[in-house]
Coordinates of C-alpha atoms in Angstrom, one line a residue:
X1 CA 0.0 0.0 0.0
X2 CA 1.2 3.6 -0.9
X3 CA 2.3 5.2 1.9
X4 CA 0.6 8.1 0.6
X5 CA -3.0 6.5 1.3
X6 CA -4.5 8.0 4.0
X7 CA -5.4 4.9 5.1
X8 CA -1.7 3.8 5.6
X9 CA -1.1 2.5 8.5
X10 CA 3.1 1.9 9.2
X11 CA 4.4 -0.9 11.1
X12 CA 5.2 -0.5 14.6
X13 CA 9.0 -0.2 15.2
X14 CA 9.5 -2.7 17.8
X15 CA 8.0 -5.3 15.5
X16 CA 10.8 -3.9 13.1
X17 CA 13.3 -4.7 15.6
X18 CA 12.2 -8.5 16.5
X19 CA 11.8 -8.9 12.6
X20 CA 15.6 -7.8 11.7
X21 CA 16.7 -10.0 15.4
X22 CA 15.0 -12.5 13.9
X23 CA 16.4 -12.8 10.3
X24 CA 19.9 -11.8 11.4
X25 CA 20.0 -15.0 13.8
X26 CA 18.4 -17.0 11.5
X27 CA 21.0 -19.9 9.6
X28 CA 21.5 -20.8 6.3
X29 CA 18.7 -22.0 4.0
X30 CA 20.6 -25.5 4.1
X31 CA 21.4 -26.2 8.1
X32 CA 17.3 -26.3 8.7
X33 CA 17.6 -29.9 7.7
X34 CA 19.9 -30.7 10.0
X35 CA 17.9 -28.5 13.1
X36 CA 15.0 -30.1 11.8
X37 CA 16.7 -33.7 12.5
X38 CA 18.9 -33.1 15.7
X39 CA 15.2 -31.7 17.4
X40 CA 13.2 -34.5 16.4
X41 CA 15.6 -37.3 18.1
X42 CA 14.9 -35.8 21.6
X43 CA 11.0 -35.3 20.9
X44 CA 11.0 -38.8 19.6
X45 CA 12.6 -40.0 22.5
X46 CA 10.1 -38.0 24.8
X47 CA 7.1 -38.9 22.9
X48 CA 7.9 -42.8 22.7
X49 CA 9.2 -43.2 26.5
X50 CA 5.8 -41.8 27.1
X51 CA 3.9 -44.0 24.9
X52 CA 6.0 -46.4 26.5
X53 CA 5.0 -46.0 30.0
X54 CA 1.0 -45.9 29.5
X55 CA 1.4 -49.2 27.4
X56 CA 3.7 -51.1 29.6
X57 CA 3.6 -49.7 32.8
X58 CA 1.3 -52.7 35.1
X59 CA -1.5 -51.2 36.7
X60 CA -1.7 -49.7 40.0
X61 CA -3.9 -49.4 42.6
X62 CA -3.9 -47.7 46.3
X63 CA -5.9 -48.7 49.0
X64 CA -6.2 -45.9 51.6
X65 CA -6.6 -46.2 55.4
X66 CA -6.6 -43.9 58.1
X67 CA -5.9 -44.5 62.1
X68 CA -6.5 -42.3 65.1
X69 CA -4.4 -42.1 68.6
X70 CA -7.0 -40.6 70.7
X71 CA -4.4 -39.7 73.0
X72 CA -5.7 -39.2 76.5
X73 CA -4.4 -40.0 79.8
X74 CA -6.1 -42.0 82.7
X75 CA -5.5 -41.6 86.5
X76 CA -6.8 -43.7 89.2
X77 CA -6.3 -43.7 93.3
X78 CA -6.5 -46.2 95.5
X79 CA -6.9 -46.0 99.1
X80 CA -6.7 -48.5 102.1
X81 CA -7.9 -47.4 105.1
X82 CA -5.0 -47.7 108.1
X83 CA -3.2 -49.3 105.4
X84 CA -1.9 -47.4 102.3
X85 CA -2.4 -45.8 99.4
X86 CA -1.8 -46.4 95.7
X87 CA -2.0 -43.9 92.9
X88 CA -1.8 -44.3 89.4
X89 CA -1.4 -41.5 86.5
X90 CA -1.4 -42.5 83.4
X91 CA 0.6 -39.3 81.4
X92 CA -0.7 -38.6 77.7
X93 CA 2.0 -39.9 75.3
X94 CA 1.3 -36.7 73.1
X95 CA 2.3 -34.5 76.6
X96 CA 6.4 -34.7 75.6
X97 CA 7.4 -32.3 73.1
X98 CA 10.7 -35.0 72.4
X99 CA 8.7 -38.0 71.9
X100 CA 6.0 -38.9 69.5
X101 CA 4.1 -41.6 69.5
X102 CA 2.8 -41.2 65.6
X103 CA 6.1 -40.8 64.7
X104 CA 7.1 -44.4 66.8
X105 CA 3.6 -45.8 65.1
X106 CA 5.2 -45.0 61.4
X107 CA 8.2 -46.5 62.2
X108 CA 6.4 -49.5 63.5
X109 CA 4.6 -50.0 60.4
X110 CA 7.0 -49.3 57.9
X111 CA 9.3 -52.1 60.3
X112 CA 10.3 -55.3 58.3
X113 CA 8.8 -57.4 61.0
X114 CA 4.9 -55.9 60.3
X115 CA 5.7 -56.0 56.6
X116 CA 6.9 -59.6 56.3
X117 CA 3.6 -60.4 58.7
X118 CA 1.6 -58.8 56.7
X119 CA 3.0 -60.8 53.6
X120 CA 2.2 -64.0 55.3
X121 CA -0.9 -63.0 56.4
X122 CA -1.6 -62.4 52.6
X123 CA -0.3 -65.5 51.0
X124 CA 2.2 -63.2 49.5
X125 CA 6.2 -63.6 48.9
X126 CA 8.0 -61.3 51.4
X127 CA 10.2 -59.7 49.0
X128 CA 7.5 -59.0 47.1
X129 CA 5.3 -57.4 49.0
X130 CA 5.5 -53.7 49.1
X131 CA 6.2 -51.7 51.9
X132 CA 3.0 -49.2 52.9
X133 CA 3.4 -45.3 53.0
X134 CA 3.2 -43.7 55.8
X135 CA 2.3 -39.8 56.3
X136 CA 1.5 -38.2 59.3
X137 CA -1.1 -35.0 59.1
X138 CA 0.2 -31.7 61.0
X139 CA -1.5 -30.6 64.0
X140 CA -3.4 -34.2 64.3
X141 CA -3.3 -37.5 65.5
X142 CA -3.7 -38.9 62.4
X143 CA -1.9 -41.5 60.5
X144 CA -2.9 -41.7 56.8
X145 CA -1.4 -45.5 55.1
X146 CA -1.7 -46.2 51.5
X147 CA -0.8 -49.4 50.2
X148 CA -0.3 -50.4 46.2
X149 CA -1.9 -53.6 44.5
X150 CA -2.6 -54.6 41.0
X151 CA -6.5 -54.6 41.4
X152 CA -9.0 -52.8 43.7
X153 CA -9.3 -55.7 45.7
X154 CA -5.6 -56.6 46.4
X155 CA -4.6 -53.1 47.0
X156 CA -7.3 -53.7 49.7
X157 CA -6.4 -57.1 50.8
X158 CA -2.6 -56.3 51.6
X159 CA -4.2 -53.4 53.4
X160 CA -5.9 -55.3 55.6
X161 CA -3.5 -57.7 56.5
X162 CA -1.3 -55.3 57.0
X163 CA -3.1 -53.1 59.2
X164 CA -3.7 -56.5 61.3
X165 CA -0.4 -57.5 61.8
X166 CA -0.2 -53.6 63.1
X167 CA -2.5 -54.1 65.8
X168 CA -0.7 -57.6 66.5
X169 CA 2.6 -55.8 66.7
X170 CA 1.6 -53.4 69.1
X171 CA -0.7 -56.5 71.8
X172 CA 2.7 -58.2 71.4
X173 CA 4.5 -55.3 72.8
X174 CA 1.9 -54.2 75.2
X175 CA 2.4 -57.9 76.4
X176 CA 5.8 -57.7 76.3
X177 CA 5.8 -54.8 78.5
X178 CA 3.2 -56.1 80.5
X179 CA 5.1 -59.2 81.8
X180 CA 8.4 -57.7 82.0
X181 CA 6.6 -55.4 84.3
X182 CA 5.0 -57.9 86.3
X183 CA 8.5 -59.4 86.7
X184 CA 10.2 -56.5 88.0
X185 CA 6.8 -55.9 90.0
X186 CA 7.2 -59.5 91.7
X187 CA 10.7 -59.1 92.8
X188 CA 9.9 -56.1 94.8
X189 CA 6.9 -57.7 95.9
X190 CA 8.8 -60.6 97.4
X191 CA 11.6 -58.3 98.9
X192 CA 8.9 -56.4 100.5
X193 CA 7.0 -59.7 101.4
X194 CA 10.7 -60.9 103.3
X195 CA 10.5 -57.1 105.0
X196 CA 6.9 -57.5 106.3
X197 CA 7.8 -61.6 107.7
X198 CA 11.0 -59.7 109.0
X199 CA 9.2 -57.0 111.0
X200 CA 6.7 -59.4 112.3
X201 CA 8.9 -62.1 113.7
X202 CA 11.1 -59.0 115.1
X203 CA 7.8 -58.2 116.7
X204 CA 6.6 -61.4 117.9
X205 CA 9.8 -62.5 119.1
X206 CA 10.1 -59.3 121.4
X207 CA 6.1 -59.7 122.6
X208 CA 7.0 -63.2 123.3
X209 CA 10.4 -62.2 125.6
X210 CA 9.1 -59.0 127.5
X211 CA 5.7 -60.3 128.3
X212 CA 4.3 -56.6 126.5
X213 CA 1.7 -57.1 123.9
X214 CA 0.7 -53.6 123.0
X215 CA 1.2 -49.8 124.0
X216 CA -2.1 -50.4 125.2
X217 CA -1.0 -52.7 127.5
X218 CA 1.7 -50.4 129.2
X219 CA -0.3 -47.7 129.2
X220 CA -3.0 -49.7 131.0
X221 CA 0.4 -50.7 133.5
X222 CA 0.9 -46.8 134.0
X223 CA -2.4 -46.2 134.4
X224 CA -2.9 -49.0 137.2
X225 CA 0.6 -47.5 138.8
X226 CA -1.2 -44.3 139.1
X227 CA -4.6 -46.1 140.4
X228 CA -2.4 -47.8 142.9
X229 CA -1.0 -44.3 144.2
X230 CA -4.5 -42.8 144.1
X231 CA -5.4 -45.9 146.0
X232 CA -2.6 -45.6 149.0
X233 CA -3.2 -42.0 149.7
X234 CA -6.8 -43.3 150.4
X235 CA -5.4 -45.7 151.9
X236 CA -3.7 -43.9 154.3
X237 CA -6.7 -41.5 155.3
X238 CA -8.9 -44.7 156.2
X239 CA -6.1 -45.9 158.5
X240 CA -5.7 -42.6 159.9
X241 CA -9.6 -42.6 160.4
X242 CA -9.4 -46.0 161.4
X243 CA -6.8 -45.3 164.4
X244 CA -8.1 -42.4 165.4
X245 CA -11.1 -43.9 166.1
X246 CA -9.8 -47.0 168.0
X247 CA -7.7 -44.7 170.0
X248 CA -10.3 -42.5 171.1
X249 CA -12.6 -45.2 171.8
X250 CA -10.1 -46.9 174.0
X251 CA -9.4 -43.3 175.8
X252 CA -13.2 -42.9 176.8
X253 CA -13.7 -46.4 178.0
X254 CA -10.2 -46.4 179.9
X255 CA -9.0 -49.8 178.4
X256 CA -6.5 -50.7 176.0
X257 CA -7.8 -52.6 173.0
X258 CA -6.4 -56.3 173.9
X259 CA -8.1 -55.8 176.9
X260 CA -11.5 -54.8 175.4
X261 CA -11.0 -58.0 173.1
X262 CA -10.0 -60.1 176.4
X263 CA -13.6 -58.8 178.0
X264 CA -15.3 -59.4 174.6
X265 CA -13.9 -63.1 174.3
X266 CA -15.2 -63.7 177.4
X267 CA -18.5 -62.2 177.1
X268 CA -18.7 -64.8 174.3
X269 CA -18.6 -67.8 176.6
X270 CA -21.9 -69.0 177.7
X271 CA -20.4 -70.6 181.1
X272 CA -18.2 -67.9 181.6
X273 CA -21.3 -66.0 181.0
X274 CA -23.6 -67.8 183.7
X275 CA -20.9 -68.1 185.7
X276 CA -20.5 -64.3 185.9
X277 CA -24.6 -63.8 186.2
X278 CA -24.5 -65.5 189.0
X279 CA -21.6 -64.4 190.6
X280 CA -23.0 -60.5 190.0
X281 CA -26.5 -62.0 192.0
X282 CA -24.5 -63.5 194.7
X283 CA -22.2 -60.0 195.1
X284 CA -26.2 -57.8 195.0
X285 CA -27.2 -60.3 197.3
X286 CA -24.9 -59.8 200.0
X287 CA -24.5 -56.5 200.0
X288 CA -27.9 -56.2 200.3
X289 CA -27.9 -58.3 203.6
X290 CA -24.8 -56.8 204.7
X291 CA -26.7 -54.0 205.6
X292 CA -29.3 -55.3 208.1
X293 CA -27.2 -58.3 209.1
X294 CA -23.7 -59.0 210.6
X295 CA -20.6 -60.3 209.4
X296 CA -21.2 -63.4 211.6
X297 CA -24.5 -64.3 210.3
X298 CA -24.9 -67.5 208.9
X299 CA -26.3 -66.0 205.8
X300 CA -23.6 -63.5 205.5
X301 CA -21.1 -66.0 205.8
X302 CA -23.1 -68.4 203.3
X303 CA -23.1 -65.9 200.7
X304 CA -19.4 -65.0 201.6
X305 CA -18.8 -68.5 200.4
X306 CA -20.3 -69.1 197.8
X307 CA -18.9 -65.7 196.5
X308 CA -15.5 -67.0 196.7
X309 CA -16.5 -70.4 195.3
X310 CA -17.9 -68.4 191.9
X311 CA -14.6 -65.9 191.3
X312 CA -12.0 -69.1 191.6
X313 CA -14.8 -70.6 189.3
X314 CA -14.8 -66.9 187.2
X315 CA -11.1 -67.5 186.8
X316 CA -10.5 -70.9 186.1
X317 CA -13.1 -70.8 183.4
X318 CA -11.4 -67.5 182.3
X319 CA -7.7 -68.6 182.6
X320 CA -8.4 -71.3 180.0
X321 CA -10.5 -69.5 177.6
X322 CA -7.6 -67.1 177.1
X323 CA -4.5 -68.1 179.0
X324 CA -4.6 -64.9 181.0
X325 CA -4.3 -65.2 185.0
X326 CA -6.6 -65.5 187.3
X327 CA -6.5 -61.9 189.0
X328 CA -6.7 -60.3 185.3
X329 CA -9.5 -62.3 184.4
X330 CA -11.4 -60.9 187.8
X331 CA -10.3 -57.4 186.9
X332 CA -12.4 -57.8 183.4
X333 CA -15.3 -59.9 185.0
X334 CA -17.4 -56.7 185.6
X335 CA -16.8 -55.1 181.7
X336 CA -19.2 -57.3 179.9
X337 CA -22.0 -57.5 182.6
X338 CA -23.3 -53.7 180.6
X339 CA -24.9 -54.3 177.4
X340 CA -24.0 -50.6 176.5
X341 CA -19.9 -51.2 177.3
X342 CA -20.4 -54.8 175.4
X343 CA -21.6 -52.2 172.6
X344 CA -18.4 -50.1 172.5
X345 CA -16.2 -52.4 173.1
X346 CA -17.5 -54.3 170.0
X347 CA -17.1 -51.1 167.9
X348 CA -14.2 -50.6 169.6
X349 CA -12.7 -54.3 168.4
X350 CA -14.2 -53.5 164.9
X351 CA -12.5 -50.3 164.7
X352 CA -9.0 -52.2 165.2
X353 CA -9.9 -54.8 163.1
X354 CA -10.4 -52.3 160.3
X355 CA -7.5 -50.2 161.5
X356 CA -5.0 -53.3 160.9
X357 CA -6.6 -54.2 157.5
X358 CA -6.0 -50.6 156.5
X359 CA -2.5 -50.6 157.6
X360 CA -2.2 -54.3 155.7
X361 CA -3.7 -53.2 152.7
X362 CA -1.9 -50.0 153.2
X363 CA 1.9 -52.0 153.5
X364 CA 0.2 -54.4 150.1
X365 CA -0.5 -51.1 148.0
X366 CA 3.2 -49.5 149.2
X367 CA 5.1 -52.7 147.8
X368 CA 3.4 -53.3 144.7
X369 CA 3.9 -49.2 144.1
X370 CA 7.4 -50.4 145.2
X371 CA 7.5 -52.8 142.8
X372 CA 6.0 -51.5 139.9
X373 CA 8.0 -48.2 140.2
X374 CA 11.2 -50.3 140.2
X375 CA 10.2 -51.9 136.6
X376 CA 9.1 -48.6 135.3
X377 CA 12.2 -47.4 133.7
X378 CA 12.6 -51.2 132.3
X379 CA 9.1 -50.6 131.1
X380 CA 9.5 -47.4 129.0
X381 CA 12.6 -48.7 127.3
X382 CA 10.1 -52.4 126.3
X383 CA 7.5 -49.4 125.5
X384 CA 10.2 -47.7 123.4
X385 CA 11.5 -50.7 121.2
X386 CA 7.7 -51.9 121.0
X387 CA 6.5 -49.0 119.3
X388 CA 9.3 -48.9 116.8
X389 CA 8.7 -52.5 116.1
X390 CA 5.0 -51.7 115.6
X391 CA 5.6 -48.6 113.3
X392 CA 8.6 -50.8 111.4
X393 CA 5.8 -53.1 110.9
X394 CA 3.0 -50.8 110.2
X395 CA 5.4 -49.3 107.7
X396 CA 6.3 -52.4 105.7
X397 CA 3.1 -53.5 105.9
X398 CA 1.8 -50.3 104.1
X399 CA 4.4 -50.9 101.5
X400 CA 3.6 -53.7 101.0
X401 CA -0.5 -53.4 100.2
X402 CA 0.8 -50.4 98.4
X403 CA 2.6 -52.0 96.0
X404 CA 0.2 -55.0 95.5
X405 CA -2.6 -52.3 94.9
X406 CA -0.2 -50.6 92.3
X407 CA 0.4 -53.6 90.8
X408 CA -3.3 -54.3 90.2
X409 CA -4.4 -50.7 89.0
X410 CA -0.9 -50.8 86.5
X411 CA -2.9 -53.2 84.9
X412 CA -5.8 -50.9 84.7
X413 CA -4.8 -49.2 81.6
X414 CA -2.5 -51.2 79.1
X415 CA -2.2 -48.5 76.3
X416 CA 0.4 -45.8 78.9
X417 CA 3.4 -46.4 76.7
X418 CA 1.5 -47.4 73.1
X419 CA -1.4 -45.3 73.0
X420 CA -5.0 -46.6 71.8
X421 CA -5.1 -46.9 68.3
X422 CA -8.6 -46.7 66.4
X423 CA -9.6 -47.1 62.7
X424 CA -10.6 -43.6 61.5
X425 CA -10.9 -44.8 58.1
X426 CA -11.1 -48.7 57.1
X427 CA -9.0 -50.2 53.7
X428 CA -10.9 -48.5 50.5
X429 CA -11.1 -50.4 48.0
X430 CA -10.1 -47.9 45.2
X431 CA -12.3 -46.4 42.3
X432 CA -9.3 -46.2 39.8
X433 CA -6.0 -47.1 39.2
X434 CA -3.2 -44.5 40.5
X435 CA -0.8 -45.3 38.2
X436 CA 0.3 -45.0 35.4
X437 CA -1.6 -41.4 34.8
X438 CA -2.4 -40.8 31.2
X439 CA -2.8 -36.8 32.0
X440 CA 0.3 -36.6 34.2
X441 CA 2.4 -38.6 31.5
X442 CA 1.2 -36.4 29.1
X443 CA 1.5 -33.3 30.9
X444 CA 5.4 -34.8 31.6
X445 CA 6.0 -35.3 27.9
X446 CA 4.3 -32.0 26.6
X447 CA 6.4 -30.1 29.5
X448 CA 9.8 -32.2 28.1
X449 CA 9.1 -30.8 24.4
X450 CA 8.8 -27.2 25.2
X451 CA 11.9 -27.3 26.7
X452 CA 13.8 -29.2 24.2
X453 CA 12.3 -26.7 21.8
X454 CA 13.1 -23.7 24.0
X455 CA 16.6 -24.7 24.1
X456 CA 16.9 -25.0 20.2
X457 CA 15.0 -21.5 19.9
X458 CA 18.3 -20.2 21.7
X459 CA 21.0 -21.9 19.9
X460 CA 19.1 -20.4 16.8
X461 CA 19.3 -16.9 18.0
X462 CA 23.0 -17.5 19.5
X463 CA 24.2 -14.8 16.7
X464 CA 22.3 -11.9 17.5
X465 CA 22.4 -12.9 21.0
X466 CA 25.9 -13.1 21.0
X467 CA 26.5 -9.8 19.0
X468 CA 23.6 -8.2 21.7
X469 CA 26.0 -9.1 24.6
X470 CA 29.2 -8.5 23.5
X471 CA 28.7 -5.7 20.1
X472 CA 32.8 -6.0 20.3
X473 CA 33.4 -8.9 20.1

């Protein structure tokens, strides 16, 4: 078109440049064979590995599962009343920032001892059978497996099996655990076992040689000590009371108290007691007489007589009641002949009799005081040793029912050191085959020829490129 057209429109001047770049760099009519042939060996190669893959390639399938830790801890306290106490916490395994148990659970399944299991469970050769993979979600408990197959339903199978000889691995080591625990647990259970025999026959063996049972026992010793004291001060007041008594009786009746029991022994002799009635007749009798007749009288004499006759009767009778003599026993005759002296001089005799069983029970409470305050420093000591025996064996009984309690409530929660693992997701049997992917291999091989183009673009332009860069050179 004529420039001079109004409707002329000129070329814009960058095009200009990329035109003249262009046609500068390009070669000579005769090398395009030869770019035309050294291009197409790469892009033949690229195209025909892919073909290559999608034909030959065997199909693949992935069965999917997913598992859960829940990952909670469990506590539990046990108490025994006057016995012990046992306590068990159960720590979450998630609660250490070092140690994870999702990270121990991958290892555990990727481990050749699950995978050959797994093999066998499936019928499979071990070397064959492909080992799972394994990733771990952030932030979660999750553990997300995927296992190959060539079908749906072996993908599956394998997945299965494999997530069973999983769940056998970890009861094996739970069991393992378990009874290595219970091991260690029965050794200490039969040391503390010999401790508990120990303290007992220590305890025993003392009760048997001191005679003391119990603190209750020696306190019940003090105690009767301090009953005995109380007792002997009262004691001493009733013999005080007692004596007092006695004495002031014997003051008032002018008689000493052997005497007053002399006069009361012989009050208590029925001859010695007619003996005496008459003898106080024949006295009244007399006198009375003496006073109208003479000493000479017949009478007077008579009854002279036979007074005489009755007081060597008086003290015969007396002299062998009670071995006293004969003039003591007529210097008493006249104290029994009152029935109100008989009186006191019974309350008198009671009042010593009282007064000497005060004083002996008095002398009986003094030597057992004696006695027991002698043993009481011996007693403390037994006391001492006893109760340290008693708390010894107190103590290693506690221990003991302790540790059997802890033993029991260990086994109350067997997933402490391998958490609980649950089946989020169960083996999918898959919809379509993961490999090989017609749209990736593609994508690969279209991605592979723009580059190998790409690179020949520049060694086309090298020239311009070159003379660009260095216009010097």
């Amino acid at each position: 078109m004529d420039r001079t057209d109004p409707r002329y429109k000129p070329t814009p001047r960058w095009l200009l440049r990329v035109w003249a770049f262009v046609r500068d760099g390009m070669p000579a009519v005769g090398r395009y064979r030869r770019y035309f042939v050294t291009m197409a060996i790469p892009l033949a190669a690229i195209w025909i590995v892919t073909i290559a893959y999608l034909a030959l390639v065997p199909d693949r399938y992935d069965s999917r599962m997913t598992l859960i830790l829940p990952g909670s801890g469990v506590g539990g306290s046990v108490n025994l009343e006057s016995i012990g106490q046992a306590t068990v916490n159960s720590v979450s395994a998630f609660s250490s920032n070092t140690l994870s148990p999702t990270e121990n659970y991958k290892r555990l399944i990727t481990s050749d001892l699950v995978v050959r299991d797994a093999a066998n469970r499936a019928g499979e050769d071990e070397d064959a059978f492909p080992a799972p993979q394994v990733k771990l979600i952030d932030q979660t408990n999750l553990i997300e497996l995927t296992m190959p197959g060539a079908s749906p339903e072996q993908a599956r199978h394998r997945m299965e099996h494999l997530q069973a000889a999983f769940m056998a691995a970890l009861d094996n080591l739970r069991k393992d655990e378990a009874a290595t625990r219970e091991k260690a647990d029965a050794t200490r259970i039969a040391e503390l076992e010999h401790k508990v025999d120990a303290a007992q026959a220590a305890l025993l063996r003392f009760q048997g040689e001191t005679g003391l049972v119990s603190l209750d026992q020696f306190a019940g010793r003090v105690s009767g000590l301090d009953q005995m004291k109380a007792a002997e001060r009262e004691r001493r007041v009733l013999v005080a009371e007692s004596g007092g008594t006695a004495g002031r009786l014997a003051s008032s009746l002018q008689i000493s108290i052997p005497q007053a029991r002399l006069a009361m022994q012989l009050k208590a002799d029925p001859v010695f007691s007619q003996l005496l009635t008459r003898y106080a007749e024949t006295v009244g009798e007399e006198t009375q007489r003496g006073g109208t007749l003479g000493s000479a009288h017949g009478a007077m004499e008579k009854l002279g007589a036979e007074r005489s006759e009755l007081r060597d009767a008086l003290a015969r009778r007396g002299s062998r009641l009670t071995g006293a003599g004969g003039k003591d026993i007529l210097a008493f005759s006249d104290l029994a002949v009152s029935d109100t002296r008989e009186r006191l001089f019974e309350t008198l005799t009671n009042r010593d009799s009282m007064h000497a069983g005060n004083q002996a029970a008095l002398a009986e409470l003094r030597r057992q005081i004696s006695q027991e305050s002698g043993r009481s420093e011996a007693l403390v000591a037994q006391a001492s040793k006893l109760a340290g025996l008693v708390r010894d064996l107190r103590v290693a009984e506690a221990v003991f029912s302790s540790a059997l309690a802890r033993l029991d409530t260990n086994k109350a929660d067997p997933f402490a050191s391998y958490p609980l693992v649950q089946t989020l997701e169960v083996p999918s049997l898959p919809r379509g085959r993961a490999a090989p992917s017609p749209i990736i291999a593609l994508a690969g091989a279209l991605g592979a020829s723009i580059f190998v183009l790409f690179g020949f673009l520049l060694l086309w332009l090298r020239q311009p490129i070159i003379r660009k860069l260095l216009p010097n050179a």
